[in-house]
PDB file of C-alpha atoms in Angstrom:
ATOM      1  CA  UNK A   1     135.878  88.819 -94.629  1.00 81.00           C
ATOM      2  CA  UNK A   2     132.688  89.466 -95.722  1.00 86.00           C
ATOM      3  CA  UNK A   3     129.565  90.213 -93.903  1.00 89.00           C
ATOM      4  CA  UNK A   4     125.946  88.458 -94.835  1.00 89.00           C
ATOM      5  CA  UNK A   5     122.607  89.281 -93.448  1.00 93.00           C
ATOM      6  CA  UNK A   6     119.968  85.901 -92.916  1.00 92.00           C
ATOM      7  CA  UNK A   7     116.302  86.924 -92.062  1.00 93.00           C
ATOM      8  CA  UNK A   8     114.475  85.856 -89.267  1.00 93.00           C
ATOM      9  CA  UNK A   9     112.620  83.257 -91.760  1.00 93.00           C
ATOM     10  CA  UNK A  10     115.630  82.077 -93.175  1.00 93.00           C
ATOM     11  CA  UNK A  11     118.645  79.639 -92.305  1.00 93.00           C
ATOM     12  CA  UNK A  12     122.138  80.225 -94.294  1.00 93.00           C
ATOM     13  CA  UNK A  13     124.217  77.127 -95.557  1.00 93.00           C
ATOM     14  CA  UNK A  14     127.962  78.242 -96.361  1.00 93.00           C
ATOM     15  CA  UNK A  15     130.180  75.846 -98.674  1.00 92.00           C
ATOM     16  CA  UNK A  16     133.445  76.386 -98.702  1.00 91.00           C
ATOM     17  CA  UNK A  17     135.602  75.184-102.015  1.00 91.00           C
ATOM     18  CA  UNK A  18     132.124  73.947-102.895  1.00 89.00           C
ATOM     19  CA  UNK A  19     131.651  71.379 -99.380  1.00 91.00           C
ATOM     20  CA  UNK A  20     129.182  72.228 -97.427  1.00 90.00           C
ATOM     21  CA  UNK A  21     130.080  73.124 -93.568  1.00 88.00           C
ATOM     22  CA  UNK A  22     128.618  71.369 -90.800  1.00 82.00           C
ATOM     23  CA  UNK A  23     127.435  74.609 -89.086  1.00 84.00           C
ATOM     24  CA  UNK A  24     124.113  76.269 -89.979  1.00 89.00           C
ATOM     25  CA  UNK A  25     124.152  79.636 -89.714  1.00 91.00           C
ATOM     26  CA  UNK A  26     121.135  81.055 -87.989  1.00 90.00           C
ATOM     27  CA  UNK A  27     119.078  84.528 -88.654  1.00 92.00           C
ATOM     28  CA  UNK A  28     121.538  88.083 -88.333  1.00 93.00           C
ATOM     29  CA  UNK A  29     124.253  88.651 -89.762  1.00 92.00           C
ATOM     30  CA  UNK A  30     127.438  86.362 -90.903  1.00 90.00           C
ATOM     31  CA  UNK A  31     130.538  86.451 -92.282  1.00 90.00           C
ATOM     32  CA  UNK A  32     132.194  84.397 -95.002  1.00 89.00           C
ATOM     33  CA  UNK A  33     135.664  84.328 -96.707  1.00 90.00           C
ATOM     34  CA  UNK A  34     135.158  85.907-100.248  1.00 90.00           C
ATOM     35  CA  UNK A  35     136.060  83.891-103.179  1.00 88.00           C
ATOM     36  CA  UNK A  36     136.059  81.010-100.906  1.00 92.00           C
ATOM     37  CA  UNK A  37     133.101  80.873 -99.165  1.00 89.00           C
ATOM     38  CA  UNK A  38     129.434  80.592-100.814  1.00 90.00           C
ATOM     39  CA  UNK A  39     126.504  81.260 -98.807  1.00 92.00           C
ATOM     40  CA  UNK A  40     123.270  79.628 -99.690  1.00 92.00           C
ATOM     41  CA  UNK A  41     120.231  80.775 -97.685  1.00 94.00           C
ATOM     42  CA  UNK A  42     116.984  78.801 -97.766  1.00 94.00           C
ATOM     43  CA  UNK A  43     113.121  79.495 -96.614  1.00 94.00           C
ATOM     44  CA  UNK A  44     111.521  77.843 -93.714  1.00 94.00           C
ATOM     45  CA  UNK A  45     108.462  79.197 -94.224  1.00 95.00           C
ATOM     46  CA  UNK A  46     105.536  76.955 -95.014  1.00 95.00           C
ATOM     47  CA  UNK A  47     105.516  77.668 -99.113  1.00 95.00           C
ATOM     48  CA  UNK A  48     102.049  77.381-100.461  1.00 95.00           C
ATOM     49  CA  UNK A  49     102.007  75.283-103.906  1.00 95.00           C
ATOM     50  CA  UNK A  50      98.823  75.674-106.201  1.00 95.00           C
ATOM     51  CA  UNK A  51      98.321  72.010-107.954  1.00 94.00           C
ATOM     52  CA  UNK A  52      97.539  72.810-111.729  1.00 93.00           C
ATOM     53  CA  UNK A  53      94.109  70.999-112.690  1.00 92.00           C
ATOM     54  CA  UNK A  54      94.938  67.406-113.662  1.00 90.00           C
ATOM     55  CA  UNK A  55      92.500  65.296-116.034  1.00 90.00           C
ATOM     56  CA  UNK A  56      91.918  61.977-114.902  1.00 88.00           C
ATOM     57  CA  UNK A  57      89.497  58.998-115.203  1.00 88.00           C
ATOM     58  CA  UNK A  58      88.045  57.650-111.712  1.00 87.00           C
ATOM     59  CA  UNK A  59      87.839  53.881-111.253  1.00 88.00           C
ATOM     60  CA  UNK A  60      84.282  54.122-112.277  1.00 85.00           C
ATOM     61  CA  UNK A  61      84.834  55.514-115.530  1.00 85.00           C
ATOM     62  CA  UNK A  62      84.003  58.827-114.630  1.00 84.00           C
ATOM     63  CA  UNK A  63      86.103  61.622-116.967  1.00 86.00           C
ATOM     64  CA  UNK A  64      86.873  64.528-114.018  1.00 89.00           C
ATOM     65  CA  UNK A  65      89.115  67.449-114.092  1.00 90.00           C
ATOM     66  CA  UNK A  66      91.124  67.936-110.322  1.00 92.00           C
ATOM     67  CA  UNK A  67      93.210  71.032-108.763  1.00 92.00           C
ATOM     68  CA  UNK A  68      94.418  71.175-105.092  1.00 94.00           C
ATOM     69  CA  UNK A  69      96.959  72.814-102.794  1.00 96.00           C
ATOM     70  CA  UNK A  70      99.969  71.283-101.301  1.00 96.00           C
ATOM     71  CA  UNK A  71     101.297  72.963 -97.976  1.00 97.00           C
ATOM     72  CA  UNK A  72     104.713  72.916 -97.472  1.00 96.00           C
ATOM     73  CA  UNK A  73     107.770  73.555 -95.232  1.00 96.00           C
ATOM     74  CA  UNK A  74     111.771  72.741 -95.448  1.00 95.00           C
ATOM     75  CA  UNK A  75     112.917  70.976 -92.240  1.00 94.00           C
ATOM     76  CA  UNK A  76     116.351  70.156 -93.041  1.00 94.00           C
ATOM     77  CA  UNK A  77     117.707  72.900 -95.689  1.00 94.00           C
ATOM     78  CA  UNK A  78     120.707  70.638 -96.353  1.00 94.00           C
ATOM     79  CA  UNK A  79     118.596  67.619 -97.773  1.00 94.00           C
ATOM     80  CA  UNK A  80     116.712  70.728 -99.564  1.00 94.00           C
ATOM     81  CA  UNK A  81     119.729  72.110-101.299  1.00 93.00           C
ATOM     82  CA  UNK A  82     122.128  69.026-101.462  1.00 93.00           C
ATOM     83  CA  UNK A  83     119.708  66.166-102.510  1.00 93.00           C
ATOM     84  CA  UNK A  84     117.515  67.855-105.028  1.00 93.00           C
ATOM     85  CA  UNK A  85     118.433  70.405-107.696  1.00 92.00           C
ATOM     86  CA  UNK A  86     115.053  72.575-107.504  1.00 93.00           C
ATOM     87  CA  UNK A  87     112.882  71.499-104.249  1.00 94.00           C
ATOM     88  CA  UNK A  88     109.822  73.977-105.189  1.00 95.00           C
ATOM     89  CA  UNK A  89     109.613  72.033-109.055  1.00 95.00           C
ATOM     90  CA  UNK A  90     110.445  68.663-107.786  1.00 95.00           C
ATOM     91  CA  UNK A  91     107.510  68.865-104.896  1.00 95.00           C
ATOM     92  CA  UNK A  92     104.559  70.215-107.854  1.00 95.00           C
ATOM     93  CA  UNK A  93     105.822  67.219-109.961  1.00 95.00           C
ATOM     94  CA  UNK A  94     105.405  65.096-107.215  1.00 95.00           C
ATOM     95  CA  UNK A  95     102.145  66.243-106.219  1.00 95.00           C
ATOM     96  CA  UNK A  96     100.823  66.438-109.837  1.00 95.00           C
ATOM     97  CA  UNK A  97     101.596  62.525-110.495  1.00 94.00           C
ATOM     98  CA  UNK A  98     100.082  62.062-106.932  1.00 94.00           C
ATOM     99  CA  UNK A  99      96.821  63.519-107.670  1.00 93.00           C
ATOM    100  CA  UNK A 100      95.989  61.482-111.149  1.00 93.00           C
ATOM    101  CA  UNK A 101      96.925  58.100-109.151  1.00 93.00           C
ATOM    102  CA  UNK A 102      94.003  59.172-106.351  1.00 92.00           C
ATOM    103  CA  UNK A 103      91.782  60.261-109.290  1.00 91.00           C
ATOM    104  CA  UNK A 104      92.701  56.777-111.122  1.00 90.00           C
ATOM    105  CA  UNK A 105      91.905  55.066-107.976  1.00 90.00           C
ATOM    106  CA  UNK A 106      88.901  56.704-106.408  1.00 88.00           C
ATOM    107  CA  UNK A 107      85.459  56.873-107.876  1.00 87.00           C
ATOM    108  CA  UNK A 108      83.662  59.986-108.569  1.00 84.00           C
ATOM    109  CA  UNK A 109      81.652  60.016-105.283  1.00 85.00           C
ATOM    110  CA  UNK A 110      84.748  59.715-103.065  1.00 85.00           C
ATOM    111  CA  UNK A 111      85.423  62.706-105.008  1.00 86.00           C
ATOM    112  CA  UNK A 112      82.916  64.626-104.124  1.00 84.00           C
ATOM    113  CA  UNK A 113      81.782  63.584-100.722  1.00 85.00           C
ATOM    114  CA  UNK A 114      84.852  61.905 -98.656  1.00 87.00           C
ATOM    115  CA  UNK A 115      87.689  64.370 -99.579  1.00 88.00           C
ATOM    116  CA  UNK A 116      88.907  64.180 -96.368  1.00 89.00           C
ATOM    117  CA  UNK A 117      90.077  60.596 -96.997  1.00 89.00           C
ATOM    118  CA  UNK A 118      91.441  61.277-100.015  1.00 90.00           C
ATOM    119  CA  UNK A 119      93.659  64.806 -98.574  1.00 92.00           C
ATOM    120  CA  UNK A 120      94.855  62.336 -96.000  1.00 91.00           C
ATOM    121  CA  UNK A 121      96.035  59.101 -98.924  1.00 91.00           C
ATOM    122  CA  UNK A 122      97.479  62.726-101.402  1.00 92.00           C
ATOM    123  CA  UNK A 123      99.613  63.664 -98.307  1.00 92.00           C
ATOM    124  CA  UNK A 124     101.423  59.563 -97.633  1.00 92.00           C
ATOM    125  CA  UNK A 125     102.163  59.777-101.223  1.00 93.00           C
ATOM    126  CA  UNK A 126     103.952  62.860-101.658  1.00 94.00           C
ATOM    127  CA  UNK A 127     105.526  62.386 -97.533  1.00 92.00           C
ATOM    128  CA  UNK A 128     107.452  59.709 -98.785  1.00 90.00           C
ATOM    129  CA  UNK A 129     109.841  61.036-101.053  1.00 92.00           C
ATOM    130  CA  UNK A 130     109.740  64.561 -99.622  1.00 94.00           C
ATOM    131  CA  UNK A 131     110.827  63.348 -96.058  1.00 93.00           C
ATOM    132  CA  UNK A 132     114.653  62.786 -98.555  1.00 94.00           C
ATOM    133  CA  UNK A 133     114.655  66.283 -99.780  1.00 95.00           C
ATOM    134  CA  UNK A 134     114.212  67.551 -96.472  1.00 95.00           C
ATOM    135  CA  UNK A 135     110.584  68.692 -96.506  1.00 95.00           C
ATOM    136  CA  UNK A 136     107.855  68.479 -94.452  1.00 95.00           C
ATOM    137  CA  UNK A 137     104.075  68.217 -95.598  1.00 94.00           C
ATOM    138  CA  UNK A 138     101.823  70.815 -93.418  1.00 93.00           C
ATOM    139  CA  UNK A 139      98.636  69.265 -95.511  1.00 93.00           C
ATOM    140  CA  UNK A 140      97.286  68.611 -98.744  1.00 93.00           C
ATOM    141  CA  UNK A 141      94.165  70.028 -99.969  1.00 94.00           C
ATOM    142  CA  UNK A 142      91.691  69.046-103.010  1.00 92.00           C
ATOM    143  CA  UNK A 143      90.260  72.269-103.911  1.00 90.00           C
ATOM    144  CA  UNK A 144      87.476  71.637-106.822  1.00 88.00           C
ATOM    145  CA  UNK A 145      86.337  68.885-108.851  1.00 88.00           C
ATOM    146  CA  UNK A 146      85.073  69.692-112.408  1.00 85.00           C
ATOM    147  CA  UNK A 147      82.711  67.065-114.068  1.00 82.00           C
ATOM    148  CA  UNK A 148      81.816  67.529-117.972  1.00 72.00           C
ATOM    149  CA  UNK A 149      78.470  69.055-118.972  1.00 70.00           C
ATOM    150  CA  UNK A 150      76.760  65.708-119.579  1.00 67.00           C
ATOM    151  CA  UNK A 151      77.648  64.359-116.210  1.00 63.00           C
ATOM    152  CA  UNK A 152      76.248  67.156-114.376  1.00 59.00           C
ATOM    153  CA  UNK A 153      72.570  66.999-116.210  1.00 62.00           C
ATOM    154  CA  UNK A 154      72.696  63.435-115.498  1.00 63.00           C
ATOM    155  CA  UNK A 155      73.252  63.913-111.698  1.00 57.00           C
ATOM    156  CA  UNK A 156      70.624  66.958-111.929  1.00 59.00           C
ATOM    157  CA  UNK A 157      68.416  64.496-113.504  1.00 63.00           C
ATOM    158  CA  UNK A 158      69.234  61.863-110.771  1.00 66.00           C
ATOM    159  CA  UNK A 159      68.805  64.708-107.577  1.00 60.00           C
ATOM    160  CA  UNK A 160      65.503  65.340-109.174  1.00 63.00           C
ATOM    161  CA  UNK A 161      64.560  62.124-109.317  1.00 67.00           C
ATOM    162  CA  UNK A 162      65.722  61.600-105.755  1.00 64.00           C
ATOM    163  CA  UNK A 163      63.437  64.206-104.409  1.00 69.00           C
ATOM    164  CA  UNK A 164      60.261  62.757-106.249  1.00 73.00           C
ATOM    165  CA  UNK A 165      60.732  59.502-104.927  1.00 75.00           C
ATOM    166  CA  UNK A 166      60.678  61.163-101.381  1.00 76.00           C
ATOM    167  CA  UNK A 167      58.113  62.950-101.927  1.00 73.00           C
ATOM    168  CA  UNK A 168      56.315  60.275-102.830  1.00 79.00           C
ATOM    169  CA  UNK A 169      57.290  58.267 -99.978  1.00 80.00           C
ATOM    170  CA  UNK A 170      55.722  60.910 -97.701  1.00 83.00           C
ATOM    171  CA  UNK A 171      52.588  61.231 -99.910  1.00 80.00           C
ATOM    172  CA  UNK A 172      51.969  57.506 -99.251  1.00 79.00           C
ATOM    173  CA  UNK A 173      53.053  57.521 -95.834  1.00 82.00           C
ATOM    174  CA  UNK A 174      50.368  60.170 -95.261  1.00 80.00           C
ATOM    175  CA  UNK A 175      48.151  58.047 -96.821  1.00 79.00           C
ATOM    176  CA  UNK A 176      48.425  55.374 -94.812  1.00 79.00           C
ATOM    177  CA  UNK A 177      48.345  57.289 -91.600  1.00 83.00           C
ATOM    178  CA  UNK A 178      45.141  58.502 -92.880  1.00 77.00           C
ATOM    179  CA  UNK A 179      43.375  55.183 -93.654  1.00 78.00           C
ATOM    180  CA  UNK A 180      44.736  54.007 -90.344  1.00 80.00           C
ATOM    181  CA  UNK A 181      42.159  56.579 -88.960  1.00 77.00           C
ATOM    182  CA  UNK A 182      39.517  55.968 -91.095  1.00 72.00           C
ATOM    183  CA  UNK A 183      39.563  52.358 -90.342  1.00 76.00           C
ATOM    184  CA  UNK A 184      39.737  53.342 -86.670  1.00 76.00           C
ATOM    185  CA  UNK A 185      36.491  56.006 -87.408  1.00 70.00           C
ATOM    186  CA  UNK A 186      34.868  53.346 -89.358  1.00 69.00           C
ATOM    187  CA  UNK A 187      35.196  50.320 -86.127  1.00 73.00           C
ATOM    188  CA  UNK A 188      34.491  52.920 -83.779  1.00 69.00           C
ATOM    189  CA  UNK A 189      31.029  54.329 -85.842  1.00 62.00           C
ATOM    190  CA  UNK A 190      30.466  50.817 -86.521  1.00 67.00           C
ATOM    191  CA  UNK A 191      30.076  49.782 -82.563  1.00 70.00           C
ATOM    192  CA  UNK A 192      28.156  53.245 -81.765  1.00 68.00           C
ATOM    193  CA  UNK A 193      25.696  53.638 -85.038  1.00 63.00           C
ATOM    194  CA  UNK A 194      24.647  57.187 -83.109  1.00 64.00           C
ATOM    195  CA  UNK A 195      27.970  58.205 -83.896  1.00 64.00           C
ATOM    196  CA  UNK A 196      27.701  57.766 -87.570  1.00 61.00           C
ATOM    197  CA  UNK A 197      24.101  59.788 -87.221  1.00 64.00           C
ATOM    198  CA  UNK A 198      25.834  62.528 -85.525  1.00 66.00           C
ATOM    199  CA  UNK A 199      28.500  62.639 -87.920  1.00 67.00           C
ATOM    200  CA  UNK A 200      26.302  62.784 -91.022  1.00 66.00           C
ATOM    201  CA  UNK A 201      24.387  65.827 -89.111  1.00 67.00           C
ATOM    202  CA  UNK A 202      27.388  67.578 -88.522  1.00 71.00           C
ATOM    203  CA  UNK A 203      28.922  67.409 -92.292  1.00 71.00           C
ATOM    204  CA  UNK A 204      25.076  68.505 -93.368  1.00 67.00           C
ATOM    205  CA  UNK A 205      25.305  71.497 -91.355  1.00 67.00           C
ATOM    206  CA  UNK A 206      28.786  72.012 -92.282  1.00 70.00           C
ATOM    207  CA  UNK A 207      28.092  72.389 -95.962  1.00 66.00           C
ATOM    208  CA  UNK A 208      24.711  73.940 -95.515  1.00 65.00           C
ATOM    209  CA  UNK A 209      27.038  76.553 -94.001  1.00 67.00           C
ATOM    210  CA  UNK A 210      29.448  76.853 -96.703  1.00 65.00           C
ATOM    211  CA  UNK A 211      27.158  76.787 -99.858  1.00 58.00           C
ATOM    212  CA  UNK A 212      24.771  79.064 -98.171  1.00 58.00           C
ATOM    213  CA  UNK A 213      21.984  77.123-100.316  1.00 59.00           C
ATOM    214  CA  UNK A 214      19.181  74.683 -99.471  1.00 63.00           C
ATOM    215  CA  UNK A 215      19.976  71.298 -99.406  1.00 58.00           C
ATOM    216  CA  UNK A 216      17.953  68.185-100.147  1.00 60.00           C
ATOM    217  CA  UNK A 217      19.494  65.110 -98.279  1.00 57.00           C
ATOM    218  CA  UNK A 218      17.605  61.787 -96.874  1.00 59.00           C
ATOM    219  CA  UNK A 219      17.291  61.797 -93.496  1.00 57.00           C
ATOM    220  CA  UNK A 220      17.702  58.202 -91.863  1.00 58.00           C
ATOM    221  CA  UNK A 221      15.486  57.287 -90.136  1.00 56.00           C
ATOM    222  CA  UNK A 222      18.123  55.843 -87.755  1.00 57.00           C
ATOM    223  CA  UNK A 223      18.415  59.531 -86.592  1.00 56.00           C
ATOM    224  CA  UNK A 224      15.108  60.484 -85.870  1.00 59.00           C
ATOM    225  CA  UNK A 225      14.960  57.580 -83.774  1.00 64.00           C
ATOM    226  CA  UNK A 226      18.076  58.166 -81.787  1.00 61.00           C
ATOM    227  CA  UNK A 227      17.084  62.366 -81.475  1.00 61.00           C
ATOM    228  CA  UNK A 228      13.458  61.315 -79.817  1.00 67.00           C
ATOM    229  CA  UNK A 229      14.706  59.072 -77.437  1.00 68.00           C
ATOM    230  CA  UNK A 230      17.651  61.399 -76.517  1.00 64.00           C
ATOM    231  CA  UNK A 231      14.714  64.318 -76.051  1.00 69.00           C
ATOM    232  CA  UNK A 232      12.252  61.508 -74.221  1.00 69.00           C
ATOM    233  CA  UNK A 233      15.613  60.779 -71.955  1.00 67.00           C
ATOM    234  CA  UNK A 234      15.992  64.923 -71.379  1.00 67.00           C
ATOM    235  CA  UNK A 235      12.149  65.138 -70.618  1.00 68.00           C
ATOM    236  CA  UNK A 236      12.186  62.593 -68.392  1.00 70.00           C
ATOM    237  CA  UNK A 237      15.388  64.142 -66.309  1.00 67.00           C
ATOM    238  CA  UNK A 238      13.903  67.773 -66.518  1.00 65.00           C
ATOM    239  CA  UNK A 239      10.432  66.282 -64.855  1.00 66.00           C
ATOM    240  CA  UNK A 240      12.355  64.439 -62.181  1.00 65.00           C
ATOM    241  CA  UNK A 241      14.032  67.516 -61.165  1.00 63.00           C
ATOM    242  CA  UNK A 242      10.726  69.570 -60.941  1.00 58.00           C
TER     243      UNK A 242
END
């Protein structure tokens, strides 16, 4: 007999005249019949996979250059050993052929703004043929999208764009707020012509103020009329009180 030691992260599958035996042997130590027994011990850890960068075309004829990261964990290490020769090579392949179909069927904003969506369509296609090797898919990750030079001056061009036309938008819109109150100044000074007088006072004083110079304006004569019966109106209330 011969004595074997399977880590904690590890289960052991012994074949014996090259069958494999029902029994799984768990972590610590086993023993197997030497020159008859083989001992084959597999990882359950979850094994992470780097995706190599795969060219593609999106469905709107956008030339793009994907990577990602595949998640992975053996949940039955006989499938694992017994129906594929190397798991770790057949599971990139898989996921490499995976990830030009999504580019081939997605266009390039999908890419770049719903790649949540697209993590969860990557992870149904490699499930399927992983669930017969015995593996289990943890998740599926798309980790960087690379456009060509051209593309991204023509979306800098196009963001730029994009925040000119806003800003426009709010330059008008602030425009039309602003005429909204003029028209509402001009109907109001239009019912109370005082108004209008007091105004034009007030922006005479104003830049008198601010130019610090003498100013030669007409005076209406609207004005004088409206400041001698205001000072008649004070007289009168100033005698009545005596």
């Amino acid at each position: 007999m011969s004595a074997r030691v399977i880590k904690q992260f590890e289960q052991g599958l012994v074949f014996r005249f090259g069958k494999l035996q029902q029994a799984v042997r768990g972590p610590g130590l086993t023993m197997i019949v030497p020159g008859v027994d083989s001992l084959r011990k597999v990882n359950m850890q979850i094994v992470t996979l780097p995706v190599p960068a795969q060219d593609g075309i999106t469905r709107d004829n956008v030339t793009v250059r994907v990577d990602a990261v595949l998640y992975f964990q053996v949940s039955d290490p006989a499938k694992a050993v017994i129906n594929v020769e190397d798991y770790r090579f057949a599971m990139l392949q898989v996921a490499q052929t995976s990830l030009r179909s999504i580019i081939g069927k997605s266009e390039l904003d999908d890419l770049l703004s719903n790649r949540e969506h697209l993590n969860q369509g990557l992870e149904l296609m490699i499930d399927t043929p992983a669930l017969e090797w015995g593996i289990n898919i943890d998740r599926v990750e798309i980790k960087d999208v690379a456009l060509p030079e051209s593309m991204k001056r023509s979306m800098s061009r196009q963001a730029e764009a994009e925040r000119e036309r806003r800003a426009r938008v709010i330059t008008a819109d602030g425009e039309l707020q602003a005429s909204k109150k003029l028209s509402e100044a001009a109907a109001t000074m239009d019912q109370t012509p005082a108004a209008l007088q007091l105004r034009l006072l007030q922006t005479i004083v104003e830049v008198a103020a601010e130019k610090n110079s003498t100013l030669v304006l007409p005076f209406p004569v609207e004005l004088l009329r409206f400041l001698e019966k205001n000072t008649a109106i004070e007289n009168k209330r100033e005698d009545s009180s005596d």
